PDB file of C-alpha atoms in Angstrom:
ATOM      1  CA  UNK P   1       0.000   0.000   0.000  1.00 56.00           C
ATOM      2  CA  UNK P   2       1.421   3.350  -0.992  1.00 67.00           C
ATOM      3  CA  UNK P   3       0.848   6.787   0.391  1.00 71.00           C
ATOM      4  CA  UNK P   4       2.450   9.465   2.447  1.00 73.00           C
ATOM      5  CA  UNK P   5       4.232   8.536   5.659  1.00 74.00           C
ATOM      6  CA  UNK P   6       4.096  11.425   8.104  1.00 79.00           C
ATOM      7  CA  UNK P   7       5.439   9.725  11.201  1.00 85.00           C
ATOM      8  CA  UNK P   8       8.837  10.653  12.510  1.00 90.00           C
ATOM      9  CA  UNK P   9      10.944   7.766  13.772  1.00 93.00           C
ATOM     10  CA  UNK P  10      14.496   7.295  14.916  1.00 93.00           C
ATOM     11  CA  UNK P  11      16.356   4.200  16.044  1.00 96.00           C
ATOM     12  CA  UNK P  12      19.587   4.416  17.970  1.00 96.00           C
ATOM     13  CA  UNK P  13      22.149   1.759  18.822  1.00 96.00           C
ATOM     14  CA  UNK P  14      19.598  -1.056  18.543  1.00 96.00           C
ATOM     15  CA  UNK P  15      18.132  -0.080  21.923  1.00 97.00           C
ATOM     16  CA  UNK P  16      16.261   3.216  21.595  1.00 97.00           C
ATOM     17  CA  UNK P  17      13.320   4.058  19.353  1.00 97.00           C
ATOM     18  CA  UNK P  18      11.679   7.475  19.047  1.00 94.00           C
ATOM     19  CA  UNK P  19       8.267   7.494  17.358  1.00 94.00           C
ATOM     20  CA  UNK P  20       5.834  10.365  16.937  1.00 92.00           C
ATOM     21  CA  UNK P  21       4.406  13.160  14.879  1.00 86.00           C
ATOM     22  CA  UNK P  22       6.396  16.180  16.045  1.00 85.00           C
ATOM     23  CA  UNK P  23       8.786  18.017  13.797  1.00 82.00           C
ATOM     24  CA  UNK P  24      11.726  19.640  15.533  1.00 77.00           C
ATOM     25  CA  UNK P  25      10.268  23.152  15.425  1.00 80.00           C
ATOM     26  CA  UNK P  26       8.371  25.565  17.679  1.00 78.00           C
ATOM     27  CA  UNK P  27       5.099  25.059  15.820  1.00 76.00           C
ATOM     28  CA  UNK P  28       5.017  21.314  16.551  1.00 76.00           C
ATOM     29  CA  UNK P  29       5.870  21.735  20.219  1.00 74.00           C
ATOM     30  CA  UNK P  30       4.089  24.970  21.140  1.00 79.00           C
ATOM     31  CA  UNK P  31       1.131  25.365  18.787  1.00 80.00           C
ATOM     32  CA  UNK P  32       0.196  21.890  17.588  1.00 80.00           C
ATOM     33  CA  UNK P  33       1.005  20.057  20.840  1.00 79.00           C
ATOM     34  CA  UNK P  34       2.469  17.146  18.949  1.00 83.00           C
ATOM     35  CA  UNK P  35       4.260  14.388  20.808  1.00 85.00           C
ATOM     36  CA  UNK P  36       6.894  11.736  20.388  1.00 90.00           C
ATOM     37  CA  UNK P  37       7.415   8.661  22.541  1.00 95.00           C
ATOM     38  CA  UNK P  38      10.869   7.359  23.476  1.00 96.00           C
ATOM     39  CA  UNK P  39      11.190   3.612  24.022  1.00 96.00           C
ATOM     40  CA  UNK P  40      14.133   1.765  25.568  1.00 97.00           C
ATOM     41  CA  UNK P  41      13.377  -1.697  24.207  1.00 97.00           C
ATOM     42  CA  UNK P  42      15.629  -3.750  21.936  1.00 97.00           C
ATOM     43  CA  UNK P  43      12.799  -5.850  20.454  1.00 97.00           C
ATOM     44  CA  UNK P  44      10.625  -2.835  19.621  1.00 97.00           C
ATOM     45  CA  UNK P  45      13.645  -0.949  18.278  1.00 97.00           C
ATOM     46  CA  UNK P  46      14.454  -3.869  15.952  1.00 97.00           C
ATOM     47  CA  UNK P  47      10.859  -3.887  14.694  1.00 96.00           C
ATOM     48  CA  UNK P  48      10.889  -0.112  14.101  1.00 95.00           C
ATOM     49  CA  UNK P  49      14.237  -0.410  12.299  1.00 96.00           C
ATOM     50  CA  UNK P  50      12.831  -3.140  10.046  1.00 95.00           C
ATOM     51  CA  UNK P  51       9.811  -0.960   9.268  1.00 92.00           C
ATOM     52  CA  UNK P  52      12.113   1.968   8.455  1.00 92.00           C
ATOM     53  CA  UNK P  53      14.103  -0.256   6.112  1.00 93.00           C
ATOM     54  CA  UNK P  54      10.899  -1.460   4.419  1.00 91.00           C
ATOM     55  CA  UNK P  55       9.876   2.158   3.792  1.00 89.00           C
ATOM     56  CA  UNK P  56      13.309   2.996   2.382  1.00 89.00           C
ATOM     57  CA  UNK P  57      13.221  -0.042   0.096  1.00 91.00           C
ATOM     58  CA  UNK P  58       9.828   0.986  -1.328  1.00 88.00           C
ATOM     59  CA  UNK P  59      10.594   4.704  -1.551  1.00 87.00           C
ATOM     60  CA  UNK P  60      11.396   6.649  -4.691  1.00 86.00           C
ATOM     61  CA  UNK P  61      14.423   8.927  -4.631  1.00 87.00           C
ATOM     62  CA  UNK P  62      13.686  12.455  -5.761  1.00 89.00           C
ATOM     63  CA  UNK P  63      16.852  14.168  -6.885  1.00 94.00           C
ATOM     64  CA  UNK P  64      17.605  17.472  -8.582  1.00 94.00           C
ATOM     65  CA  UNK P  65      17.285  15.945 -12.057  1.00 94.00           C
ATOM     66  CA  UNK P  66      13.842  14.477 -11.291  1.00 92.00           C
ATOM     67  CA  UNK P  67      12.596  17.838 -10.016  1.00 91.00           C
ATOM     68  CA  UNK P  68      13.977  19.590 -13.091  1.00 92.00           C
ATOM     69  CA  UNK P  69      11.884  17.219 -15.230  1.00 94.00           C
ATOM     70  CA  UNK P  70       8.650  18.068 -13.404  1.00 94.00           C
ATOM     71  CA  UNK P  71       6.200  20.128 -15.466  1.00 96.00           C
ATOM     72  CA  UNK P  72       5.977  23.816 -14.583  1.00 96.00           C
ATOM     73  CA  UNK P  73       2.457  23.361 -13.155  1.00 96.00           C
ATOM     74  CA  UNK P  74       3.731  20.830 -10.602  1.00 95.00           C
ATOM     75  CA  UNK P  75       6.628  23.052  -9.564  1.00 93.00           C
ATOM     76  CA  UNK P  76       4.308  26.053  -9.168  1.00 94.00           C
ATOM     77  CA  UNK P  77       1.861  23.989  -7.109  1.00 94.00           C
ATOM     78  CA  UNK P  78       4.657  22.689  -4.846  1.00 91.00           C
ATOM     79  CA  UNK P  79       5.971  26.235  -4.316  1.00 91.00           C
ATOM     80  CA  UNK P  80       2.480  27.576  -3.535  1.00 93.00           C
ATOM     81  CA  UNK P  81       1.880  24.813  -1.000  1.00 90.00           C
ATOM     82  CA  UNK P  82       5.298  25.448   0.568  1.00 88.00           C
ATOM     83  CA  UNK P  83       4.448  29.150   1.054  1.00 90.00           C
ATOM     84  CA  UNK P  84       0.990  28.531   2.525  1.00 88.00           C
ATOM     85  CA  UNK P  85       1.906  25.454   4.576  1.00 76.00           C
ATOM     86  CA  UNK P  86       3.333  27.267   7.606  1.00 72.00           C
ATOM     87  CA  UNK P  87       0.096  29.191   8.204  1.00 76.00           C
ATOM     88  CA  UNK P  88      -2.209  26.167   7.935  1.00 69.00           C
TER      89      UNK P  88
END
Protein backbone atom coordinates (compact mmCIF):
# COMPACT_ATOMS: atom_id res chain seq x y z
CA UNK A 1 0.00 0.00 0.00
CA UNK A 2 1.42 3.35 -0.99
CA UNK A 3 0.85 6.79 0.39
CA UNK A 4 2.45 9.47 2.45
CA UNK A 5 4.23 8.54 5.66
CA UNK A 6 4.10 11.42 8.10
CA UNK A 7 5.44 9.72 11.20
CA UNK A 8 8.84 10.65 12.51
CA UNK A 9 10.94 7.77 13.77
CA UNK A 10 14.50 7.30 14.92
CA UNK A 11 16.36 4.20 16.04
CA UNK A 12 19.59 4.42 17.97
CA UNK A 13 22.15 1.76 18.82
CA UNK A 14 19.60 -1.06 18.54
CA UNK A 15 18.13 -0.08 21.92
CA UNK A 16 16.26 3.22 21.59
CA UNK A 17 13.32 4.06 19.35
CA UNK A 18 11.68 7.48 19.05
CA UNK A 19 8.27 7.49 17.36
CA UNK A 20 5.83 10.37 16.94
CA UNK A 21 4.41 13.16 14.88
CA UNK A 22 6.40 16.18 16.04
CA UNK A 23 8.79 18.02 13.80
CA UNK A 24 11.73 19.64 15.53
CA UNK A 25 10.27 23.15 15.42
CA UNK A 26 8.37 25.57 17.68
CA UNK A 27 5.10 25.06 15.82
CA UNK A 28 5.02 21.31 16.55
CA UNK A 29 5.87 21.73 20.22
CA UNK A 30 4.09 24.97 21.14
CA UNK A 31 1.13 25.36 18.79
CA UNK A 32 0.20 21.89 17.59
CA UNK A 33 1.00 20.06 20.84
CA UNK A 34 2.47 17.15 18.95
CA UNK A 35 4.26 14.39 20.81
CA UNK A 36 6.89 11.74 20.39
CA UNK A 37 7.41 8.66 22.54
CA UNK A 38 10.87 7.36 23.48
CA UNK A 39 11.19 3.61 24.02
CA UNK A 40 14.13 1.77 25.57
CA UNK A 41 13.38 -1.70 24.21
CA UNK A 42 15.63 -3.75 21.94
CA UNK A 43 12.80 -5.85 20.45
CA UNK A 44 10.62 -2.84 19.62
CA UNK A 45 13.65 -0.95 18.28
CA UNK A 46 14.45 -3.87 15.95
CA UNK A 47 10.86 -3.89 14.69
CA UNK A 48 10.89 -0.11 14.10
CA UNK A 49 14.24 -0.41 12.30
CA UNK A 50 12.83 -3.14 10.05
CA UNK A 51 9.81 -0.96 9.27
CA UNK A 52 12.11 1.97 8.46
CA UNK A 53 14.10 -0.26 6.11
CA UNK A 54 10.90 -1.46 4.42
CA UNK A 55 9.88 2.16 3.79
CA UNK A 56 13.31 3.00 2.38
CA UNK A 57 13.22 -0.04 0.10
CA UNK A 58 9.83 0.99 -1.33
CA UNK A 59 10.59 4.70 -1.55
CA UNK A 60 11.40 6.65 -4.69
CA UNK A 61 14.42 8.93 -4.63
CA UNK A 62 13.69 12.45 -5.76
CA UNK A 63 16.85 14.17 -6.89
CA UNK A 64 17.60 17.47 -8.58
CA UNK A 65 17.28 15.94 -12.06
CA UNK A 66 13.84 14.48 -11.29
CA UNK A 67 12.60 17.84 -10.02
CA UNK A 68 13.98 19.59 -13.09
CA UNK A 69 11.88 17.22 -15.23
CA UNK A 70 8.65 18.07 -13.40
CA UNK A 71 6.20 20.13 -15.47
CA UNK A 72 5.98 23.82 -14.58
CA UNK A 73 2.46 23.36 -13.15
CA UNK A 74 3.73 20.83 -10.60
CA UNK A 75 6.63 23.05 -9.56
CA UNK A 76 4.31 26.05 -9.17
CA UNK A 77 1.86 23.99 -7.11
CA UNK A 78 4.66 22.69 -4.85
CA UNK A 79 5.97 26.24 -4.32
CA UNK A 80 2.48 27.58 -3.54
CA UNK A 81 1.88 24.81 -1.00
CA UNK A 82 5.30 25.45 0.57
CA UNK A 83 4.45 29.15 1.05
CA UNK A 84 0.99 28.53 2.52
CA UNK A 85 1.91 25.45 4.58
CA UNK A 86 3.33 27.27 7.61
CA UNK A 87 0.10 29.19 8.20
CA UNK A 88 -2.21 26.17 7.94
